[in-house]
Short mmCIF file of C-alpha atoms in Angstrom, two decimals:
data_model
loop_
_atom_site.label_atom_id
_atom_site.label_comp_id
_atom_site.label_asym_id
_atom_site.label_seq_id
_atom_site.Cartn_x
_atom_site.Cartn_y
_atom_site.Cartn_z
CA MET A 1 -5.77 -26.07 24.96
CA LEU A 2 -8.96 -26.94 23.19
CA SER A 3 -11.57 -29.65 23.62
CA LYS A 4 -14.41 -30.75 21.39
CA LEU A 5 -17.93 -31.07 22.67
CA PRO A 6 -20.67 -33.18 21.07
CA PRO A 7 -22.93 -31.20 18.77
CA GLN A 8 -26.51 -30.49 19.77
CA ALA A 9 -29.20 -30.69 17.13
CA GLY A 10 -31.28 -27.87 18.54
CA ASN A 11 -32.13 -25.83 21.58
CA THR A 12 -33.57 -27.62 24.59
CA ALA A 13 -35.68 -26.18 27.36
CA GLU A 14 -34.76 -25.87 31.00
CA ALA A 15 -37.44 -25.90 33.74
CA VAL A 16 -36.77 -23.52 36.63
CA GLU A 17 -38.82 -22.34 39.56
CA ARG A 18 -38.92 -18.61 40.24
CA ASN A 19 -41.15 -16.83 42.77
CA GLY A 20 -43.16 -20.00 43.26
CA GLN A 21 -43.91 -20.32 39.54
CA SER A 22 -42.53 -22.87 37.14
CA LEU A 23 -40.93 -21.28 34.05
CA LEU A 24 -39.67 -22.91 30.89
CA LEU A 25 -36.51 -21.14 29.67
CA PRO A 26 -34.48 -22.02 26.56
CA ALA A 27 -31.07 -23.43 27.29
CA LEU A 28 -27.94 -22.03 25.70
CA ASP A 29 -26.61 -23.82 22.64
CA GLN A 30 -23.88 -26.25 23.51
CA ALA A 31 -20.44 -25.19 22.35
CA LEU A 32 -18.95 -26.93 19.34
CA LEU A 33 -15.54 -26.55 20.95
CA GLN A 34 -13.92 -24.65 23.77
CA GLY A 35 -10.36 -24.00 24.79
CA ARG A 36 -7.76 -22.12 26.78
CA LEU A 37 -4.38 -20.60 26.07
CA HIS A 38 -1.31 -22.83 25.93
CA PRO A 39 0.76 -23.04 29.16
CA LEU A 40 3.71 -21.60 27.20
CA THR A 41 1.75 -18.34 27.17
CA LEU A 42 3.37 -17.59 30.52
CA VAL A 43 6.86 -18.10 29.07
CA PHE A 44 6.24 -15.71 26.19
CA ALA A 45 4.56 -13.21 28.50
CA PHE A 46 7.60 -13.26 30.80
CA LEU A 47 10.00 -12.73 27.86
CA LYS A 48 7.88 -9.80 26.67
CA ILE A 49 7.97 -8.29 30.16
CA ILE A 50 11.78 -8.55 30.27
CA ARG A 51 12.11 -6.86 26.85
CA ARG A 52 9.83 -4.02 27.89
CA MET A 53 11.72 -3.43 31.14
CA ILE A 54 15.22 -3.21 29.63
CA ILE A 55 14.92 0.46 28.63
CA PRO A 56 13.34 1.78 31.88
CA ALA A 57 15.82 -0.33 33.90
CA ILE A 58 18.85 1.60 32.59
CA PRO A 59 18.02 5.03 34.13
CA LEU A 60 16.55 3.46 37.28
CA LEU A 61 19.69 1.46 38.04
CA PHE A 62 22.45 3.75 36.81
CA LEU A 63 21.13 7.32 37.15
CA GLY A 64 19.83 7.28 40.72
CA ASN A 65 19.71 5.33 43.96
CA ARG A 66 20.19 1.71 43.00
CA TRP A 67 18.04 0.34 45.85
CA VAL A 68 15.18 2.64 44.94
CA GLY A 69 15.54 1.61 41.30
CA LEU A 70 15.50 -2.07 42.23
CA SER A 71 12.38 -1.53 44.33
CA ILE A 72 10.58 0.23 41.46
CA LEU A 73 11.65 -2.46 39.00
CA GLY A 74 10.55 -5.18 41.40
CA ALA A 75 7.12 -3.59 41.78
CA MET A 76 6.76 -3.17 38.01
CA LEU A 77 7.85 -6.77 37.45
CA SER A 78 5.45 -8.10 40.08
CA LEU A 79 2.48 -6.22 38.62
CA SER A 80 3.31 -7.40 35.11
CA VAL A 81 3.69 -11.03 36.21
CA ILE A 82 0.41 -10.90 38.17
CA HIS A 83 -1.35 -9.45 35.11
CA ALA A 84 0.06 -12.24 32.91
CA LEU A 85 -1.02 -14.92 35.41
CA VAL A 86 -4.53 -13.47 35.72
CA ARG A 87 -4.90 -13.32 31.95
CA TYR A 88 -3.71 -16.90 31.48
CA PHE A 89 -5.86 -18.51 34.17
CA SER A 90 -9.01 -16.51 33.39
CA PHE A 91 -8.83 -16.59 29.59
CA ASN A 92 -11.05 -19.06 27.74
CA TYR A 93 -12.89 -19.15 24.46
CA ARG A 94 -15.59 -21.23 22.79
CA VAL A 95 -17.54 -21.42 19.54
CA ALA A 96 -21.28 -21.65 20.11
CA SER A 97 -24.55 -20.24 18.81
CA GLY A 98 -22.87 -18.78 15.73
CA GLU A 99 -20.43 -16.76 17.85
CA LEU A 100 -16.86 -16.84 19.03
CA ILE A 101 -17.11 -16.06 22.76
CA ILE A 102 -13.99 -14.92 24.64
CA LYS A 103 -13.93 -14.48 28.43
CA GLN A 104 -11.14 -13.10 30.58
CA GLY A 105 -10.56 -11.29 33.86
CA ILE A 106 -11.19 -11.94 37.55
CA LEU A 107 -11.97 -8.68 39.34
CA GLU A 108 -13.03 -7.01 36.11
CA ARG A 109 -14.47 -9.73 33.92
CA THR A 110 -15.11 -9.15 30.23
CA GLU A 111 -16.94 -11.33 27.75
CA ARG A 112 -16.65 -10.57 24.06
CA HIS A 113 -19.08 -12.04 21.51
CA ILE A 114 -17.86 -12.05 17.91
CA PRO A 115 -20.46 -13.16 15.34
CA LEU A 116 -18.90 -15.75 13.06
CA GLU A 117 -20.41 -14.07 10.02
CA ARG A 118 -18.29 -11.02 10.86
CA VAL A 119 -15.04 -12.96 11.09
CA GLN A 120 -12.99 -11.79 8.15
CA GLU A 121 -9.70 -13.59 8.54
CA ILE A 122 -7.82 -15.79 10.96
CA SER A 123 -4.09 -15.24 10.71
CA THR A 124 -1.19 -16.78 12.60
CA GLU A 125 2.43 -15.78 13.10
CA GLN A 126 5.37 -17.83 14.30
CA ASP A 127 8.84 -16.50 14.96
CA LEU A 128 11.74 -18.89 15.49
CA LEU A 129 10.91 -19.51 19.15
CA HIS A 130 7.24 -20.14 18.38
CA ARG A 131 8.21 -22.66 15.72
CA LEU A 132 10.70 -24.38 18.00
CA LEU A 133 8.03 -24.83 20.70
CA GLY A 134 5.22 -25.69 18.30
CA VAL A 135 2.90 -22.78 19.17
CA VAL A 136 1.49 -19.80 17.28
CA GLU A 137 0.01 -16.37 17.88
CA ALA A 138 -3.47 -16.25 16.33
CA LYS A 139 -5.36 -13.09 15.41
CA ILE A 140 -9.05 -12.91 14.55
CA GLU A 141 -10.01 -9.98 12.35
CA THR A 142 -13.53 -8.84 11.62
CA ALA A 143 -15.10 -6.59 9.01
CA GLY A 144 -14.55 -2.92 9.73
CA SER A 145 -12.07 -3.35 12.58
CA GLU A 146 -8.85 -1.32 12.47
CA GLY A 147 -6.89 -4.19 14.00
CA PRO A 148 -7.37 -7.70 15.34
CA GLU A 149 -10.70 -8.11 17.10
CA ALA A 150 -9.18 -10.79 19.32
CA SER A 151 -5.72 -12.21 19.87
CA LEU A 152 -4.93 -15.70 21.14
CA SER A 153 -1.34 -15.67 22.33
CA VAL A 154 -0.28 -18.35 22.47
CA VAL A 155 -2.03 -21.53 21.31
CA SER A 156 -0.87 -24.75 19.72
CA ARG A 157 -0.98 -25.16 15.95
CA GLU A 158 -3.48 -27.99 16.27
CA ASP A 159 -5.82 -25.89 18.42
CA VAL A 160 -5.83 -22.92 16.07
CA GLU A 161 -6.47 -25.22 13.12
CA ARG A 162 -9.49 -26.76 14.89
CA LEU A 163 -10.69 -23.28 15.81
CA ARG A 164 -10.36 -22.17 12.19
CA GLU A 165 -12.30 -25.22 11.00
CA ALA A 166 -15.05 -24.74 13.56
CA ILE A 167 -15.49 -21.05 12.74
CA ALA A 168 -15.53 -21.72 9.00
CA ALA A 169 -17.96 -24.60 9.43
CA GLN A 170 -20.47 -22.79 11.64
CA ALA A 171 -20.27 -19.64 9.53
CA ALA A 172 -21.00 -21.68 6.40
CA THR A 173 -23.77 -23.81 7.94
CA PRO A 174 -27.21 -22.35 7.19
CA LYS A 175 -29.28 -22.06 10.33
CA THR A 176 -32.31 -23.50 8.59
CA THR A 177 -30.66 -26.83 7.78
CA GLY A 178 -30.35 -29.76 10.10
CA HIS A 179 -26.64 -30.24 9.44
CA THR A 180 -24.26 -29.74 12.32
CA ALA A 181 -21.01 -27.82 12.06
CA GLU A 182 -18.97 -31.03 12.38
CA GLU A 183 -20.87 -32.52 9.44
CA THR A 184 -20.11 -29.40 7.44
CA VAL A 185 -16.40 -29.71 8.27
CA SER A 186 -16.30 -33.32 7.12
CA SER A 187 -18.23 -32.50 3.95
CA GLN A 188 -15.66 -29.92 2.93
CA GLY A 189 -13.05 -32.61 2.57
CA ALA A 190 -9.28 -32.27 2.68
CA ARG A 191 -7.49 -29.06 1.83
CA GLU A 192 -6.61 -28.84 -1.86
CA VAL A 193 -3.26 -27.25 -2.75
CA VAL A 194 -3.86 -24.77 -5.56
CA ARG A 195 -0.37 -23.35 -5.94
CA GLN A 196 3.07 -23.79 -4.40
CA LEU A 197 6.02 -21.51 -5.16
CA SER A 198 9.51 -22.89 -5.62
CA ILE A 199 12.78 -21.10 -4.84
CA GLN A 200 13.03 -20.29 -8.56
CA ASP A 201 9.65 -18.57 -8.40
CA LEU A 202 10.71 -16.53 -5.37
CA VAL A 203 13.93 -15.51 -7.12
CA LEU A 204 11.77 -14.21 -9.98
CA VAL A 205 9.72 -12.26 -7.43
CA GLY A 206 12.90 -10.56 -6.21
CA LEU A 207 14.37 -10.00 -9.68
CA THR A 208 11.22 -8.27 -10.89
CA SER A 209 10.83 -6.05 -7.82
CA ASN A 210 12.11 -2.50 -7.22
CA HIS A 211 15.85 -3.00 -6.67
CA LEU A 212 17.08 0.58 -6.65
CA LEU A 213 14.96 1.69 -3.72
CA SER A 214 16.00 -1.40 -1.77
CA ALA A 215 19.67 -0.66 -2.37
CA LEU A 216 19.34 3.01 -1.43
CA ALA A 217 17.44 2.09 1.73
CA LEU A 218 20.15 -0.41 2.64
CA PHE A 219 22.90 2.16 2.04
CA GLY A 220 21.11 4.70 4.24
CA MET A 221 20.67 2.10 6.98
CA LEU A 222 24.37 1.14 6.89
CA TRP A 223 25.45 4.78 6.93
CA ALA A 224 23.24 5.47 9.94
CA LEU A 225 24.64 2.35 11.62
CA VAL A 226 28.19 3.64 11.14
CA ASP A 227 27.14 6.98 12.61
CA ASP A 228 25.61 5.30 15.69
CA LEU A 229 28.17 2.59 16.43
CA PHE A 230 31.52 4.24 15.68
CA PRO A 231 33.04 7.32 17.34
CA ASP A 232 32.67 10.67 15.63
CA THR A 233 36.35 10.66 14.66
CA ILE A 234 35.97 7.46 12.62
CA TYR A 235 32.74 8.74 11.11
CA GLN A 236 34.47 11.97 10.10
CA GLN A 237 37.41 10.05 8.63
CA ILE A 238 35.06 7.99 6.46
CA ALA A 239 33.29 11.14 5.30
CA THR A 240 36.64 12.83 4.55
CA LEU A 241 37.87 9.83 2.56
CA ALA A 242 34.62 9.76 0.57
CA GLN A 243 34.88 13.49 -0.16
CA GLY A 244 38.53 13.12 -1.20
CA ALA A 245 37.69 10.24 -3.54
CA ALA A 246 34.91 12.31 -5.11
CA ASN A 247 37.26 15.28 -5.63
CA ARG A 248 39.93 13.09 -7.24
CA LEU A 249 37.32 11.56 -9.50
CA LEU A 250 36.17 14.98 -10.68
CA GLU A 251 39.76 15.86 -11.54
CA GLN A 252 39.90 12.99 -14.03
CA ASP A 253 38.90 13.20 -17.66
CA THR A 254 35.28 12.90 -18.73
CA GLN A 255 35.67 9.31 -19.93
CA SER A 256 37.03 8.11 -16.56
CA VAL A 257 34.26 9.92 -14.68
CA ALA A 258 31.65 8.31 -16.92
CA ILE A 259 33.14 4.82 -16.45
CA VAL A 260 33.34 5.10 -12.65
CA THR A 261 29.82 6.54 -12.46
CA ALA A 262 28.46 3.72 -14.62
CA LEU A 263 30.24 1.12 -12.47
CA GLY A 264 28.77 2.72 -9.34
CA ILE A 265 25.25 2.60 -10.78
CA VAL A 266 25.71 -1.05 -11.78
CA ALA A 267 26.99 -1.88 -8.29
CA ILE A 268 23.95 -0.22 -6.69
CA LEU A 269 21.60 -2.10 -9.02
CA LEU A 270 23.30 -5.43 -8.34
CA LEU A 271 23.17 -4.79 -4.61
CA GLY A 272 19.48 -3.98 -4.92
CA ILE A 273 18.84 -7.15 -6.90
CA LEU A 274 20.68 -9.23 -4.28
CA PHE A 275 18.79 -7.87 -1.31
CA SER A 276 15.46 -7.81 -3.13
CA THR A 277 15.89 -11.48 -4.02
CA LEU A 278 16.96 -12.45 -0.51
CA GLY A 279 14.06 -10.46 0.93
CA SER A 280 11.48 -12.19 -1.26
CA VAL A 281 12.89 -15.64 -0.43
CA VAL A 282 12.84 -14.91 3.32
CA LEU A 283 9.34 -13.41 3.23
CA PHE A 284 7.59 -15.91 0.94
CA TYR A 285 9.63 -19.07 1.55
CA GLY A 286 7.46 -22.19 1.25
CA PHE A 287 4.48 -20.19 -0.05
CA THR A 288 1.48 -22.49 -0.32
CA PHE A 289 -1.95 -21.41 -1.46
CA SER A 290 -4.70 -23.94 -0.80
CA ARG A 291 -8.47 -24.22 -0.62
CA ARG A 292 -11.03 -26.25 1.26
CA GLY A 293 -14.61 -25.54 0.34
CA GLU A 294 -15.14 -21.79 0.61
CA GLU A 295 -12.01 -21.22 2.68
CA LEU A 296 -8.79 -19.94 1.10
CA HIS A 297 -5.55 -20.51 2.99
CA ARG A 298 -2.04 -19.02 2.64
CA ALA A 299 1.09 -20.12 4.49
CA TYR A 300 4.61 -18.71 3.97
CA GLY A 301 7.76 -17.40 5.65
CA LEU A 302 11.27 -18.54 6.51
CA LEU A 303 12.21 -16.73 9.74
CA THR A 304 8.67 -15.72 10.68
CA HIS A 305 6.07 -18.18 9.45
CA ARG A 306 2.68 -16.63 8.67
CA ALA A 307 -0.59 -18.30 7.82
CA SER A 308 -4.03 -16.89 7.19
CA SER A 309 -7.40 -18.10 6.00
CA LEU A 310 -10.41 -16.24 4.72
CA PRO A 311 -13.68 -17.17 3.02
CA ARG A 312 -13.53 -16.30 -0.66
CA ARG A 313 -16.97 -14.70 -0.41
CA ARG A 314 -15.25 -11.95 1.62
CA ILE A 315 -13.11 -10.80 -1.32
CA GLN A 316 -14.16 -7.27 -2.29
CA VAL A 317 -11.66 -6.53 -5.07
CA LEU A 318 -9.17 -8.73 -6.92
CA GLU A 319 -6.23 -7.06 -8.67
CA ILE A 320 -4.03 -8.55 -11.38
CA GLU A 321 -0.88 -6.45 -11.00
CA GLU A 322 1.71 -6.42 -13.80
CA SER A 323 4.68 -4.18 -13.10
CA PHE A 324 6.95 -3.14 -15.97
CA LEU A 325 9.56 -5.83 -15.31
CA ARG A 326 6.97 -8.53 -14.76
CA ARG A 327 5.24 -7.65 -18.00
CA LEU A 328 8.55 -8.20 -19.78
CA PHE A 329 8.65 -11.73 -18.34
CA HIS A 330 4.88 -12.29 -18.80
CA LEU A 331 4.31 -12.53 -15.05
CA ALA A 332 1.70 -11.09 -12.71
CA THR A 333 0.83 -10.77 -9.01
CA LEU A 334 -2.63 -11.38 -7.58
CA ARG A 335 -3.76 -9.11 -4.73
CA ALA A 336 -7.05 -8.95 -2.89
CA ASP A 337 -8.89 -6.63 -0.54
CA THR A 338 -11.43 -7.84 1.96
CA VAL A 339 -13.87 -5.99 4.19
CA GLY A 340 -12.09 -3.59 6.52
CA THR A 341 -8.68 -3.56 4.80
CA ARG A 342 -9.00 0.17 4.07
CA SER A 343 -7.81 1.03 7.59
CA ARG A 344 -4.84 -1.29 7.85
CA GLU A 345 -1.38 0.15 8.10
CA ASP A 346 0.97 0.28 5.12
CA GLY A 347 3.50 -1.73 7.12
CA GLU A 348 1.25 -4.77 6.74
CA LYS A 349 2.14 -4.84 3.04
CA ASN A 350 5.72 -5.68 3.99
CA LYS A 351 4.40 -8.86 5.61
CA GLY A 352 2.76 -10.04 2.41
CA ARG A 353 -0.74 -9.12 3.54
CA GLY A 354 -3.18 -8.80 0.68
CA VAL A 355 -1.02 -10.93 -1.64
CA LEU A 356 -2.94 -13.99 -2.80
CA LEU A 357 -0.17 -15.09 -5.16
CA PRO A 358 3.19 -13.26 -5.28
CA ILE A 359 3.87 -14.41 -8.83
CA ILE A 360 2.11 -16.38 -11.56
CA PRO A 361 2.59 -16.66 -15.34
CA ARG A 362 0.22 -14.25 -17.06
CA ASP A 363 -1.28 -16.90 -19.33
CA GLU A 364 -2.28 -18.96 -16.27
CA VAL A 365 -4.24 -16.19 -14.57
CA SER A 366 -7.51 -16.90 -16.36
CA SER A 367 -7.41 -20.56 -15.30
CA ILE A 368 -6.98 -19.70 -11.59
CA LEU A 369 -9.56 -16.90 -11.36
CA PRO A 370 -12.47 -19.36 -10.79
CA VAL A 371 -10.80 -20.34 -7.51
CA PHE A 372 -11.70 -16.86 -6.23
CA PHE A 373 -14.85 -16.22 -8.26
CA PRO A 374 -16.48 -19.56 -9.25
CA ASP A 375 -19.10 -17.95 -11.48
CA LEU A 376 -16.73 -15.61 -13.32
CA ASP A 377 -16.56 -17.77 -16.45
CA SER A 378 -20.35 -17.72 -16.74
CA ASP A 379 -20.38 -13.90 -16.76
CA PRO A 380 -18.72 -12.95 -20.06
CA ALA A 381 -18.29 -9.29 -20.94
CA GLU A 382 -16.51 -7.56 -23.81
CA TRP A 383 -13.81 -5.02 -23.10
CA GLN A 384 -14.79 -1.48 -24.04
CA ARG A 385 -12.42 1.39 -24.77
CA VAL A 386 -12.75 4.90 -23.43
CA SER A 387 -12.96 8.05 -25.56
CA ARG A 388 -10.09 8.66 -28.00
CA LEU A 389 -9.97 12.17 -26.60
CA ALA A 390 -7.79 10.58 -23.91
CA ILE A 391 -4.90 10.45 -26.43
CA ARG A 392 -5.23 14.11 -27.43
CA ARG A 393 -5.71 15.24 -23.86
CA GLY A 394 -2.67 13.40 -22.53
CA THR A 395 -0.52 14.48 -25.47
CA LEU A 396 -1.43 18.15 -25.02
CA LYS A 397 -0.66 17.94 -21.33
CA GLY A 398 2.73 16.31 -21.89
CA ALA A 399 3.59 18.64 -24.78
CA SER A 400 2.78 21.66 -22.63
CA VAL A 401 5.12 20.46 -19.90
CA CYS A 402 7.96 19.78 -22.37
CA THR A 403 7.51 23.18 -24.04
CA LEU A 404 7.46 25.10 -20.75
CA VAL A 405 10.55 23.29 -19.43
CA ALA A 406 12.44 23.82 -22.71
CA ALA A 407 11.51 27.52 -22.86
CA GLY A 408 12.33 28.10 -19.18
CA ALA A 409 15.70 26.31 -19.34
CA THR A 410 16.64 28.14 -22.55
CA PHE A 411 15.79 31.51 -21.04
CA TYR A 412 17.53 30.79 -17.72
CA TYR A 413 20.77 29.38 -19.15
CA GLN A 414 20.72 31.62 -22.28
CA ASN A 415 21.52 28.52 -24.34
CA PRO A 416 19.25 27.13 -27.10
CA ILE A 417 20.62 23.62 -26.54
CA TRP A 418 17.72 23.00 -24.14
CA LEU A 419 15.33 23.08 -27.06
CA TRP A 420 16.25 19.44 -27.58
CA LEU A 421 13.47 18.68 -25.09
CA LEU A 422 11.00 19.38 -27.88
CA ALA A 423 12.28 16.21 -29.55
CA LEU A 424 10.44 14.28 -26.84
CA LEU A 425 7.03 15.26 -28.26
CA PRO A 426 6.71 12.11 -30.43
CA ALA A 427 7.52 10.01 -27.35
CA VAL A 428 4.79 11.84 -25.42
CA TYR A 429 2.27 10.92 -28.11
CA LEU A 430 3.44 7.28 -28.13
CA ILE A 431 3.10 7.03 -24.34
CA ASN A 432 -0.46 8.33 -24.43
CA LEU A 433 -1.30 5.96 -27.28
CA LEU A 434 -0.06 3.02 -25.17
CA ARG A 435 -2.03 4.28 -22.16
CA TYR A 436 -5.15 4.46 -24.29
CA HIS A 437 -4.80 0.87 -25.48
CA ASN A 438 -4.48 -0.32 -21.87
CA LEU A 439 -7.43 1.72 -20.63
CA GLY A 440 -10.79 -0.01 -20.69
CA TYR A 441 -13.62 -1.68 -18.81
CA ALA A 442 -15.89 -4.72 -19.06
CA LEU A 443 -19.36 -4.67 -17.52
CA GLY A 444 -21.05 -8.01 -16.90
CA ASP A 445 -24.15 -9.03 -15.00
CA ARG A 446 -22.22 -9.96 -11.84
CA TYR A 447 -18.69 -8.56 -12.27
CA PHE A 448 -17.16 -5.24 -13.27
CA ARG A 449 -13.60 -5.15 -14.61
CA THR A 450 -11.28 -2.20 -15.25
CA ARG A 451 -7.78 -1.97 -16.74
CA ARG A 452 -5.23 0.87 -16.74
CA GLY A 453 -1.48 1.59 -17.06
CA TRP A 454 1.14 1.70 -19.82
CA LEU A 455 4.58 0.56 -18.58
CA GLY A 456 2.87 -1.44 -15.88
CA ARG A 457 -0.71 -2.61 -16.06
CA SER A 458 -3.32 -3.17 -13.41
CA THR A 459 -6.59 -5.05 -13.87
CA HIS A 460 -9.29 -4.94 -11.19
CA ILE A 461 -12.21 -7.34 -10.83
CA VAL A 462 -15.00 -6.47 -8.41
CA PRO A 463 -18.19 -8.45 -7.79
CA ILE A 464 -20.98 -5.96 -8.45
CA ARG A 465 -22.77 -7.07 -5.29
CA LYS A 466 -19.78 -5.77 -3.30
CA ALA A 467 -20.09 -2.20 -4.61
CA GLN A 468 -20.75 0.24 -1.77
CA ALA A 469 -20.93 3.41 -3.87
CA ILE A 470 -20.41 4.43 -7.49
CA GLU A 471 -18.99 7.91 -8.11
CA VAL A 472 -18.87 9.93 -11.33
CA ARG A 473 -16.20 12.63 -11.05
CA GLN A 474 -15.31 15.52 -13.38
CA THR A 475 -12.30 17.81 -13.21
CA PHE A 476 -12.26 21.23 -14.87
CA PHE A 477 -10.61 19.78 -18.00
CA ASP A 478 -13.07 16.84 -17.99
CA ARG A 479 -15.96 19.29 -18.15
CA ARG A 480 -14.47 21.14 -21.11
CA LEU A 481 -14.09 17.87 -23.03
CA GLY A 482 -17.35 16.27 -21.87
CA LEU A 483 -15.51 13.45 -20.09
CA ALA A 484 -15.68 11.93 -16.62
CA SER A 485 -14.07 9.33 -14.36
CA LEU A 486 -15.98 6.43 -12.83
CA ILE A 487 -14.92 5.14 -9.38
CA VAL A 488 -16.36 2.05 -7.69
CA ASP A 489 -16.03 2.15 -3.92
CA THR A 490 -16.00 -1.12 -1.96
CA ALA A 491 -15.62 -1.96 1.71
CA GLY A 492 -11.87 -2.54 1.43
CA GLN A 493 -9.23 -0.89 -0.80
CA ALA A 494 -5.91 -1.05 1.02
CA TYR A 495 -3.85 -3.47 -1.10
CA THR A 496 -5.28 -3.07 -4.61
CA GLY A 497 -4.27 0.52 -5.41
CA GLY A 498 -7.58 2.24 -4.76
CA GLY A 499 -9.92 -0.24 -6.38
CA PRO A 500 -11.68 -0.15 -9.77
CA GLN A 501 -11.71 3.21 -11.55
CA ILE A 502 -11.75 4.26 -15.17
CA SER A 503 -11.08 7.73 -16.60
CA ASN A 504 -11.79 9.54 -19.90
CA LEU A 505 -15.30 8.16 -20.28
CA PRO A 506 -17.88 10.19 -22.22
CA LEU A 507 -20.10 11.79 -19.58
CA ALA A 508 -23.32 10.13 -20.76
CA GLU A 509 -21.60 6.73 -20.85
CA ALA A 510 -20.20 7.23 -17.33
CA TYR A 511 -23.68 8.01 -15.95
CA GLN A 512 -25.17 5.03 -17.77
CA ILE A 513 -22.53 2.65 -16.32
CA ALA A 514 -23.00 4.11 -12.84
CA GLN A 515 -26.77 3.66 -13.04
CA THR A 516 -26.41 0.08 -14.28
CA LEU A 517 -23.91 -0.80 -11.55
CA ALA A 518 -26.08 0.72 -8.83
CA HIS A 519 -29.17 -1.13 -10.05
CA ARG A 520 -27.40 -4.50 -10.31
CA ALA A 521 -25.70 -4.05 -6.95
CA ALA A 522 -29.03 -3.35 -5.29
CA ALA A 523 -30.66 -6.29 -7.06
CA THR A 524 -27.99 -8.77 -5.94
CA GLN A 525 -27.70 -7.43 -2.38
CA TRP A 526 -31.45 -7.42 -1.71
CA GLY A 527 -32.32 -10.43 -3.82
CA ARG A 528 -34.50 -8.62 -6.31
#
């Protein structure tokens, strides 16, 4: 539970007497707010203890002396309950002096100070029980941390919202001004809804996702489930029936085999579409993207409701992702990396982390970009193409592969029919021509943009002030052609496919761009 305290305009002094002398010491800044965990923390802690003890309870109760097992389980349960009680009654937090201060412990007391300027994101999760009881699990993430810097489990939704507002307000309040954090909160106004996704939008997300992999993963999961749940005899019978059906199919004429195979492929694709669509609806249900001042907020989820907020100044890289299917429907996805996202696990992507907007019409992207980068429109830059040697280089590489495969297959099978692979050479040239037209960069005074891809296309936008390092790289073939690749490294590149990079640049041009980026990054970071 959380309580507000009146703001204090400045530090006061406290007179104390020490060793017979009167000293004037500065008093600590009064907290903007302070709070404790919700009483339901104990309920969730107890449920977690029960879940953790189910597996060790089985061997203790059924594979040995039952009374000894009960004694061990009782001791484990008692220690876990005592730990949960100590954590609940000793845990408190407050926002003061530009820091989030968290205290916990009795015998061993810890006090963690998290500078508000380092707070990267405040995210919340609610499963069905959390939502039923009106509480959330909040996680505070900071720049450079491999996981949450602090976890508040559990707190009420109102408390975490006040905590989010207080942190955002104090972090955004310049120390040199006379405005208090509460005045900053009120000046930001109400939260403005930028985008809401309907069920139709979420269906489009599922329809334009990778269906085949989803279907294959589902089939593998069901097959493993059959293997685990049913006796070996039933499992063997299913395998025998499947083998018999396959043998009977192969005995049929070529036309029947082709029809059944085609129907099987269509069934797998339809199954993938179904589960991909259901998955996107469950994951992103009720997706709302909103803004208040400098704070961006996302909320979504059907079974597990997730919400997160981050200051837009923390965005390191913004990616406009257009997969092949989404390009056909003129759609795109917006992803973002913030400081410290390089170290996050890939499993976080399955929770929608890093996705600012799951889907948006491509012609509306330019109108929403100022929400993330307000000064982007005032930094125009023309798109530049890379060297045309990229077409010749890619074509030669593809032609070499086709020729080697055709020659090897012809020699191995002693059949010249495999020379048909050489007919793919025009397609190889066309692919490299399309890749060339989608490969480019735009260098402005404050932003650097790159674009790459042919079936799918990916556009990256990075504020130049966020650049940590600029790398010019040459492979052996690059050196022979006088080309190079340019890579811009930022503080976070987990969700945007490796960040901005452009290949097949003339070497002199690559060095010139790198020098310009380094100079402008230094000028913006150090105020020169």
